[in-house]
GROMACS .gro file of C-alpha atoms in nm:
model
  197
    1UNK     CA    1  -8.573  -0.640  14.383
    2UNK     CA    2  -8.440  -0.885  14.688
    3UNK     CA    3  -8.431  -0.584  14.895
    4UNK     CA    4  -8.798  -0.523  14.824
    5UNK     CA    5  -8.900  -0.924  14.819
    6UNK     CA    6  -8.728  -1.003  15.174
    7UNK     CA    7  -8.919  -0.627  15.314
    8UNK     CA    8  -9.229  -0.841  15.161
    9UNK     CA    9  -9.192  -1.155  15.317
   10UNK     CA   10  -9.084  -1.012  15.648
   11UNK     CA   11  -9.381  -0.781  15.684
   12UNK     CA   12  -9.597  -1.125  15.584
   13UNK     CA   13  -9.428  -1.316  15.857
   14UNK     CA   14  -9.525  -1.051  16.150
   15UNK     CA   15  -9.867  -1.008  16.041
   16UNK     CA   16  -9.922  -1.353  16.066
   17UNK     CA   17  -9.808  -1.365  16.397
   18UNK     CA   18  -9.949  -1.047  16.564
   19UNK     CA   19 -10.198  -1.154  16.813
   20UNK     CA   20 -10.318  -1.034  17.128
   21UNK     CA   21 -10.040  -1.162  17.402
   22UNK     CA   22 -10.308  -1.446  17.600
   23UNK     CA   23 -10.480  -1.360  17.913
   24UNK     CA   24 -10.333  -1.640  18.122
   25UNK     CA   25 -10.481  -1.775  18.418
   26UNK     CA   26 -10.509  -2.065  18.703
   27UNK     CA   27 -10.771  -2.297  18.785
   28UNK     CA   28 -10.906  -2.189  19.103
   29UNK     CA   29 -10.965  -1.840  18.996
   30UNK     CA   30 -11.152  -1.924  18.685
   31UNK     CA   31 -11.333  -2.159  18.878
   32UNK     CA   32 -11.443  -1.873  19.172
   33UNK     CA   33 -11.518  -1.629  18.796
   34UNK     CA   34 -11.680  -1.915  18.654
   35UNK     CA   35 -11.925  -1.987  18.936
   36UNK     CA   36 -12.033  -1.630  18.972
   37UNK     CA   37 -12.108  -1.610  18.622
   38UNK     CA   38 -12.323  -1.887  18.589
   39UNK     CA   39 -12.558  -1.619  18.822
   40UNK     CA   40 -12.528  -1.399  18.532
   41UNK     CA   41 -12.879  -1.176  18.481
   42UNK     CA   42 -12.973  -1.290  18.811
   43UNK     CA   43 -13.056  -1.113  19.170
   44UNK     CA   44 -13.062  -1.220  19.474
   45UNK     CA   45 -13.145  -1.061  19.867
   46UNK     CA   46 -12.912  -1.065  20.107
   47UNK     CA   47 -12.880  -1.015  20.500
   48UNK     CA   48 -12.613  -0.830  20.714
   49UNK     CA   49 -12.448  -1.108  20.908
   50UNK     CA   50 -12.207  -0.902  21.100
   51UNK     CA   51 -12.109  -0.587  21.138
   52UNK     CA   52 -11.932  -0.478  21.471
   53UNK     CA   53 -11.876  -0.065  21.355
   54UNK     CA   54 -11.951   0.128  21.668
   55UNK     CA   55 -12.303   0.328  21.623
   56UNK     CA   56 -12.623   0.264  21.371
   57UNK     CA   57 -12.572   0.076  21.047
   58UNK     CA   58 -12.649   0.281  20.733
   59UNK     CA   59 -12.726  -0.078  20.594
   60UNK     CA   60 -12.985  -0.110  20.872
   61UNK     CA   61 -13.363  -0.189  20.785
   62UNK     CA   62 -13.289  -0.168  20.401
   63UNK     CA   63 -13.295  -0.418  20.127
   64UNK     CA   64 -13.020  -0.553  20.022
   65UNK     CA   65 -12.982  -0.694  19.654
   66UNK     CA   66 -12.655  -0.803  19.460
   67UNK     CA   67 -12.723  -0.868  19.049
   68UNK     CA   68 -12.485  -1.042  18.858
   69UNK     CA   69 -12.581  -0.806  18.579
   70UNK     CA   70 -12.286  -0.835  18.337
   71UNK     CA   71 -12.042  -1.086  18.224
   72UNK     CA   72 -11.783  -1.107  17.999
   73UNK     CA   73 -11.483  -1.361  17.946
   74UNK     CA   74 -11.252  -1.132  18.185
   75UNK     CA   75 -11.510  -0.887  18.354
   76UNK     CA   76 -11.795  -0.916  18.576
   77UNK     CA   77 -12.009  -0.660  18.728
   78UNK     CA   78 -12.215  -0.720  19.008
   79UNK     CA   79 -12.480  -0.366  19.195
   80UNK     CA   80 -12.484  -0.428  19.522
   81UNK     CA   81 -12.804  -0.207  19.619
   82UNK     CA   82 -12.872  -0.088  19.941
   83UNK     CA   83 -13.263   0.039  19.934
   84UNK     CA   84 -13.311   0.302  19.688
   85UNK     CA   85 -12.925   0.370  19.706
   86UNK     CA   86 -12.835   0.248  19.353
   87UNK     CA   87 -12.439   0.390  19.364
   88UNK     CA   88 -12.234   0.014  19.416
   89UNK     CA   89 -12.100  -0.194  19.196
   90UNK     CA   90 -11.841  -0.464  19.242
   91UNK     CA   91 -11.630  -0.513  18.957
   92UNK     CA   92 -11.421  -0.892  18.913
   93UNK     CA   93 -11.177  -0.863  18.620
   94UNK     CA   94 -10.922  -1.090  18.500
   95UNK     CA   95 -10.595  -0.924  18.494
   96UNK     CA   96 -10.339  -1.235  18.339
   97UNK     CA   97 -10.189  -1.249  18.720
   98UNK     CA   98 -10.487  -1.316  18.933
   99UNK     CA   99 -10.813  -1.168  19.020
  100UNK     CA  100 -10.924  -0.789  19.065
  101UNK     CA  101 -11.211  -0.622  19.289
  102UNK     CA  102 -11.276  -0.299  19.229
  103UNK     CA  103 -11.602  -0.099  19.403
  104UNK     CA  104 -11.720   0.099  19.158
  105UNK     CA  105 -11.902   0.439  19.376
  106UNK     CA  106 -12.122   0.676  19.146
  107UNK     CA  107 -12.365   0.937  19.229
  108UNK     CA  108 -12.726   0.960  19.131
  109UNK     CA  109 -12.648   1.149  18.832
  110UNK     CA  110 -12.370   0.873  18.727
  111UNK     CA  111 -12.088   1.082  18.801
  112UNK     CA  112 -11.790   0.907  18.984
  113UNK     CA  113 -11.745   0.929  19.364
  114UNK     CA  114 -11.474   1.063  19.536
  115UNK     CA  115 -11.437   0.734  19.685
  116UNK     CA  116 -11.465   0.478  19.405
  117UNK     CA  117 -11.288   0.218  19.247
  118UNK     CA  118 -11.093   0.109  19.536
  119UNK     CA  119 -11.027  -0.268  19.594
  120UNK     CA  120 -10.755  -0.529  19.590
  121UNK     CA  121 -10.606  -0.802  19.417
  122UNK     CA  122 -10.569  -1.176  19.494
  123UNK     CA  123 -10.235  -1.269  19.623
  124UNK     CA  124 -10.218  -1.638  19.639
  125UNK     CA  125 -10.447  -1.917  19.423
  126UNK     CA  126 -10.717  -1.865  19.636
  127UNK     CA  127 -11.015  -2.107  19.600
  128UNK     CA  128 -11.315  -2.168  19.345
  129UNK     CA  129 -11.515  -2.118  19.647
  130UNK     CA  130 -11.337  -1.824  19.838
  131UNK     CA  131 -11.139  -1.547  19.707
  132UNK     CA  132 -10.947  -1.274  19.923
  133UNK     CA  133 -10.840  -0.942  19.797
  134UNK     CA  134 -10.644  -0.756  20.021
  135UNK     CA  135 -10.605  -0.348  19.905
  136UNK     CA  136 -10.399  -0.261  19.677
  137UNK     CA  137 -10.198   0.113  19.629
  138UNK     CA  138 -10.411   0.299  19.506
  139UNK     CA  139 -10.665   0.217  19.760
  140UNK     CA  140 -10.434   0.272  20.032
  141UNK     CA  141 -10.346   0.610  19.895
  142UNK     CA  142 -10.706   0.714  19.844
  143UNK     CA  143 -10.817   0.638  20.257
  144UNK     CA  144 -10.487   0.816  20.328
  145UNK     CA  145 -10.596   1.103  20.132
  146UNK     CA  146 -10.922   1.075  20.291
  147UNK     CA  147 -10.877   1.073  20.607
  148UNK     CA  148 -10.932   0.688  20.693
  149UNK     CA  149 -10.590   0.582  20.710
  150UNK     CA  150 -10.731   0.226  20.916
  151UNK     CA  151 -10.862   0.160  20.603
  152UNK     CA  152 -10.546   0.046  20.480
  153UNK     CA  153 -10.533  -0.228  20.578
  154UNK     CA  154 -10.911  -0.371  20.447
  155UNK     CA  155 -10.915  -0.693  20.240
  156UNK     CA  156 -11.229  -0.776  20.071
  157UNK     CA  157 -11.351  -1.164  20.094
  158UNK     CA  158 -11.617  -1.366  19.819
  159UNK     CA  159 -11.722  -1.696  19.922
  160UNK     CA  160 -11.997  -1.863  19.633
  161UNK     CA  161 -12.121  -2.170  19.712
  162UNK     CA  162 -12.448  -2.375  19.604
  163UNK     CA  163 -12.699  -2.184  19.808
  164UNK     CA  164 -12.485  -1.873  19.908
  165UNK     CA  165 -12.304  -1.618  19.812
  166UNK     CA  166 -12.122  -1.389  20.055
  167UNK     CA  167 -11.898  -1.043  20.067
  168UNK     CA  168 -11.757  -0.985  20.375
  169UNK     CA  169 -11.491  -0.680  20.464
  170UNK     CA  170 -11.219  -0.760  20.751
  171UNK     CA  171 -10.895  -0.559  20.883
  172UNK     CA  172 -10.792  -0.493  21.226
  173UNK     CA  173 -11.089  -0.431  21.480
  174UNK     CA  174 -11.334  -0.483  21.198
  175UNK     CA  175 -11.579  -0.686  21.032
  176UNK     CA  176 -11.890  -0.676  20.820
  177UNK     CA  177 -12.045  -0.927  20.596
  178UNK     CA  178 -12.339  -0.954  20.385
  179UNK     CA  179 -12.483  -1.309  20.288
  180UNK     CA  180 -12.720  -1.337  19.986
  181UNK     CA  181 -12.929  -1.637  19.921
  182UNK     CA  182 -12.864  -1.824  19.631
  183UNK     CA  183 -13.156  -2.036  19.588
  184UNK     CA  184 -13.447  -1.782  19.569
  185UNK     CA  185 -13.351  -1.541  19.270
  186UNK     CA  186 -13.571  -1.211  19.252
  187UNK     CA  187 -13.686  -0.956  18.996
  188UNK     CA  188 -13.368  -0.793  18.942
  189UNK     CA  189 -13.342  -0.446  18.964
  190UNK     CA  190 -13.328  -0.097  18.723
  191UNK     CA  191 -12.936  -0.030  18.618
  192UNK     CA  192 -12.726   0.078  18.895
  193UNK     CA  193 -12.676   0.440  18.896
  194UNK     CA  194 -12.384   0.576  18.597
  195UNK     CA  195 -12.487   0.250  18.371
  196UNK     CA  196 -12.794   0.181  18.130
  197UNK     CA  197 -12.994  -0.127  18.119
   0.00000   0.00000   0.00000
C-alpha cells in the first residue's frame, strides 16, 4: 500500500511539472520579430536598389511585393512576389538561440523546389532594426550540391525601420537589395504558391 501511495504521489508530482521547456530569447531579436509583425496582413511595393550580377536582372521591370501574411508568437511568413512569380516566401522563426531565415521556393503547383529552404541564422544580438543571417549547413551543402559553391558564403540582411523595410543579399563580389516602402500599404496579394489564403 506505501509502494502503491509513493508510485501515486510521484506520478502527481511530474505531471504537475511537465511543461513545454520555454522558448527563450533576447531583446533585440524580439524587438526586430516584433516590428515586422506589427506589418502583419499587410503589403507593401518595393524597388531593386542594387544589384551588381553580371547580365539582365530576372527582377527587372516586374513588381515587386513583400506581405507580412502570417504571424505567430515564434513564426513569421513573409511572399516576396516577383510579378506573377508567386514561388518566395521568407520564413523568420524563433529557435530559443536566436533568429532563423529560411526561403521557402515552391512551384506553381505547390510542390517544393529543388532549391528551397535555404537561409541562415543570427550569430550575434543583432539589432531591433537590422538583423544578419549568414548561411547555415545545410545551405552550404545544397549550393555545393548545386553547382554554386560561391554561394556559400551568402548572408541574408533585414533592416525595418519606420518608413522602410529592406532585404538585401551580400558575399564576396556580390550584392543585391530590395527596399519596400513602408508607408503606402497595398492590396495584398492571392496566397503565395504551395499555401491557401
Amino acid at each position: 500500500m506505501k509502494l502503491l501511495t509513493a508510485a501515486t504521489l510521484l506520478l502527481a508530482s511530474t505531471a504537475a511539472f511537465a511543461r513545454p521547456a520555454p522558448l527563450v530569447s533576447i531583446p533585440s531579436h524580439d524587438g526586430f520579430f516584433d516590428n515586422i509583425a506589427a506589418h502583419c496582413g499587410k503589403a507593401y511595393e518595393g524597388t531593386v536598389t542594387v544589384d551588381n550580377a553580371a547580365g539582365p536582372s530576372s527582377f527587372a521591370g516586374k513588381k515587386l511585393v513583400m506581405h507580412v501574411r502570417k504571424c505567430t508568437d515564434s513564426e513569421l511568413q513573409v511572399p516576396f512576389h516577383v510579378g506573377d512569380d508567386a514561388s518566395r516566401t521568407w520564413i523568420i522563426t524563433k529557435t530559443g538561440s536566436g533568429l532563423s531565415l529560411k526561403h521557402d521556393h515552391r512551384h506553381k503547383d505547390g510542390t517544393d523546389d529543388i532549391s528551397t529552404m535555404y537561409g541562415g541564422h543570427t550569430v550575434d544580438a543583432g539589432f531591433a532594426n537590422v538583423q544578419s543571417f549568414p548561411a547555415d549547413q545545410y545551405s552550404k551543402e545544397l549550393f555545393v550540391s548545386q553547382g554554386i559553391p560561391q554561394s556559400i558564403g551568402n548572408t541574408w540582411q533585414m533592416y525595418i525601420y519606420p518608413e522602410k523595410f529592406t532585404y538585401r543579399l551580400i558575399r564576396q563580389g556580390r550584392e543585391f537589395r530590395v527596399d519596400f516602402d513602408l508607408t503606402k500599404p497595398i492590396t495584398p496579394p492571392a496566397a503565395p504558391w504551395g499555401y491557401k489564403d
